[in-house]
mmCIF file of C-alpha atoms in Angstrom:
data_model
loop_
_atom_site.group_PDB
_atom_site.id
_atom_site.type_symbol
_atom_site.label_atom_id
_atom_site.label_comp_id
_atom_site.label_asym_id
_atom_site.label_seq_id
_atom_site.Cartn_x
_atom_site.Cartn_y
_atom_site.Cartn_z
ATOM 1 C CA UNK W 1 110.099 108.876 96.788
ATOM 2 C CA UNK W 2 107.707 110.925 98.958
ATOM 3 C CA UNK W 3 105.013 108.358 98.716
ATOM 4 C CA UNK W 4 107.402 105.697 100.046
ATOM 5 C CA UNK W 5 108.261 107.886 103.051
ATOM 6 C CA UNK W 6 104.467 108.370 103.723
ATOM 7 C CA UNK W 7 103.676 104.640 103.527
ATOM 8 C CA UNK W 8 106.704 103.843 105.938
ATOM 9 C CA UNK W 9 105.405 106.533 108.390
ATOM 10 C CA UNK W 10 101.931 105.242 108.211
ATOM 11 C CA UNK W 11 103.130 101.576 108.792
ATOM 12 C CA UNK W 12 105.175 102.677 111.735
ATOM 13 C CA UNK W 13 102.356 104.467 113.372
ATOM 14 C CA UNK W 14 99.761 101.552 112.858
ATOM 15 C CA UNK W 15 102.240 98.808 113.963
ATOM 16 C CA UNK W 16 103.776 100.899 116.786
ATOM 17 C CA UNK W 17 101.058 99.499 119.502
ATOM 18 C CA UNK W 18 102.407 95.975 119.004
ATOM 19 C CA UNK W 19 105.743 96.797 119.647
ATOM 20 C CA UNK W 20 105.034 98.986 122.404
ATOM 21 C CA UNK W 21 103.337 96.198 124.175
ATOM 22 C CA UNK W 22 106.174 93.752 123.941
ATOM 23 C CA UNK W 23 108.785 96.424 125.037
ATOM 24 C CA UNK W 24 106.701 98.023 128.015
ATOM 25 C CA UNK W 25 108.937 96.165 130.511
ATOM 26 C CA UNK W 26 112.131 98.143 129.559
ATOM 27 C CA UNK W 27 111.673 101.847 129.855
ATOM 28 C CA UNK W 28 114.795 102.660 127.858
ATOM 29 C CA UNK W 29 113.397 100.523 124.789
ATOM 30 C CA UNK W 30 109.979 102.186 125.289
ATOM 31 C CA UNK W 31 111.592 105.565 125.056
ATOM 32 C CA UNK W 32 113.168 104.442 121.833
ATOM 33 C CA UNK W 33 109.748 103.305 120.541
ATOM 34 C CA UNK W 34 108.308 106.572 121.387
ATOM 35 C CA UNK W 35 111.027 108.377 119.549
ATOM 36 C CA UNK W 36 110.533 106.197 116.547
ATOM 37 C CA UNK W 37 106.853 106.738 116.748
ATOM 38 C CA UNK W 38 107.398 110.486 116.908
ATOM 39 C CA UNK W 39 109.837 110.440 114.201
ATOM 40 C CA UNK W 40 107.050 108.828 111.881
ATOM 41 C CA UNK W 41 104.593 111.576 113.007
ATOM 42 C CA UNK W 42 107.113 114.103 112.095
ATOM 43 C CA UNK W 43 107.818 112.596 108.698
ATOM 44 C CA UNK W 44 104.000 112.241 108.182
ATOM 45 C CA UNK W 45 103.381 115.996 109.024
ATOM 46 C CA UNK W 46 106.073 117.163 106.858
ATOM 47 C CA UNK W 47 104.601 115.212 103.931
ATOM 48 C CA UNK W 48 101.101 116.683 104.754
ATOM 49 C CA UNK W 49 102.797 120.140 104.702
ATOM 50 C CA UNK W 50 104.206 119.675 101.267
ATOM 51 C CA UNK W 51 101.084 118.498 99.868
ATOM 52 C CA UNK W 52 99.171 121.243 101.468
ATOM 53 C CA UNK W 53 101.879 123.949 99.974
ATOM 54 C CA UNK W 54 101.342 122.473 96.384
ATOM 55 C CA UNK W 55 97.501 122.605 96.964
ATOM 56 C CA UNK W 56 97.729 126.235 97.810
ATOM 57 C CA UNK W 57 100.011 126.781 94.759
ATOM 58 C CA UNK W 58 97.424 125.131 92.249
ATOM 59 C CA UNK W 59 94.620 127.258 93.973
ATOM 60 C CA UNK W 60 96.537 130.340 93.334
ATOM 61 C CA UNK W 61 96.879 129.128 89.574
ATOM 62 C CA UNK W 62 93.297 128.529 89.287
ATOM 63 C CA UNK W 63 92.512 131.923 90.702
ATOM 64 C CA UNK W 64 94.836 133.580 88.155
ATOM 65 C CA UNK W 65 93.278 131.703 85.292
ATOM 66 C CA UNK W 66 89.652 132.594 86.726
ATOM 67 C CA UNK W 67 90.622 136.180 86.935
ATOM 68 C CA UNK W 68 91.849 136.208 83.216
ATOM 69 C CA UNK W 69 88.527 134.476 82.239
ATOM 70 C CA UNK W 70 86.478 137.301 84.300
ATOM 71 C CA UNK W 71 88.629 140.055 82.454
ATOM 72 C CA UNK W 72 88.395 138.689 78.785
ATOM 73 C CA UNK W 73 84.834 137.523 78.714
ATOM 74 C CA UNK W 74 82.076 139.913 77.521
ATOM 75 C CA UNK W 75 78.957 137.855 78.664
ATOM 76 C CA UNK W 76 77.545 138.717 82.050
ATOM 77 C CA UNK W 77 76.913 134.939 82.602
ATOM 78 C CA UNK W 78 80.597 134.179 81.962
ATOM 79 C CA UNK W 79 81.797 136.905 84.318
ATOM 80 C CA UNK W 80 79.289 135.552 87.000
ATOM 81 C CA UNK W 81 80.876 131.908 86.593
ATOM 82 C CA UNK W 82 84.284 133.417 86.622
ATOM 83 C CA UNK W 83 83.539 135.264 90.058
ATOM 84 C CA UNK W 84 82.254 132.152 91.586
ATOM 85 C CA UNK W 85 85.492 130.299 90.399
ATOM 86 C CA UNK W 86 87.687 133.014 91.803
ATOM 87 C CA UNK W 87 85.811 132.784 95.242
ATOM 88 C CA UNK W 88 86.101 129.062 95.342
ATOM 89 C CA UNK W 89 89.921 129.096 94.330
ATOM 90 C CA UNK W 90 90.571 131.669 97.064
ATOM 91 C CA UNK W 91 88.541 129.628 99.645
ATOM 92 C CA UNK W 92 90.547 126.571 98.650
ATOM 93 C CA UNK W 93 93.854 128.372 98.918
ATOM 94 C CA UNK W 94 93.222 129.588 102.243
ATOM 95 C CA UNK W 95 92.110 126.056 103.336
ATOM 96 C CA UNK W 96 95.298 124.769 102.084
ATOM 97 C CA UNK W 97 97.296 127.388 103.690
ATOM 98 C CA UNK W 98 95.514 126.585 106.971
ATOM 99 C CA UNK W 99 96.388 122.864 106.533
ATOM 100 C CA UNK W 100 99.844 123.603 105.842
ATOM 101 C CA UNK W 101 100.152 125.687 109.016
ATOM 102 C CA UNK W 102 98.546 122.852 110.894
ATOM 103 C CA UNK W 103 100.820 120.287 109.553
ATOM 104 C CA UNK W 104 103.759 122.290 110.382
ATOM 105 C CA UNK W 105 102.646 122.784 114.117
ATOM 106 C CA UNK W 106 102.245 118.967 114.063
ATOM 107 C CA UNK W 107 105.697 118.447 112.876
ATOM 108 C CA UNK W 108 107.313 120.887 115.224
ATOM 109 C CA UNK W 109 105.317 119.164 118.129
ATOM 110 C CA UNK W 110 106.446 115.686 117.092
ATOM 111 C CA UNK W 111 110.033 116.934 116.653
ATOM 112 C CA UNK W 112 109.840 118.241 120.448
ATOM 113 C CA UNK W 113 108.449 114.917 121.449
ATOM 114 C CA UNK W 114 111.601 113.417 119.742
ATOM 115 C CA UNK W 115 113.909 115.678 121.653
ATOM 116 C CA UNK W 116 112.093 114.872 124.823
ATOM 117 C CA UNK W 117 112.413 111.129 124.135
ATOM 118 C CA UNK W 118 116.085 111.440 123.495
ATOM 119 C CA UNK W 119 116.632 113.453 126.601
ATOM 120 C CA UNK W 120 114.932 110.877 128.505
ATOM 121 C CA UNK W 121 116.880 108.036 126.909
ATOM 122 C CA UNK W 122 120.108 109.754 127.765
ATOM 123 C CA UNK W 123 119.420 110.312 131.548
#
């Protein structure tokens, strides 16, 4: 289901310039076009946010396993690898959280664009 919405959003964004060129004569239609394009961007940003959140959860899980390996192994070399794995997992988690935050900001910005387009359409 998610992939279908993502594909639809991408298709709307890439086919949007053609539709805008045809409808640029009518400001009301152009506003509707912009609203649709912003809705597509909002859907795409929301999907990105969900994927980033899933990535952060997986990085947390990897970090937990690396921590367990670090605690259970006796060999110094194994502990060194476990430390590196924990650092990498933590960096991945931080990056995923930043991506999620960025996607949420894009989502809210596109929602604001939709509201502005709707306001322009009604006036």
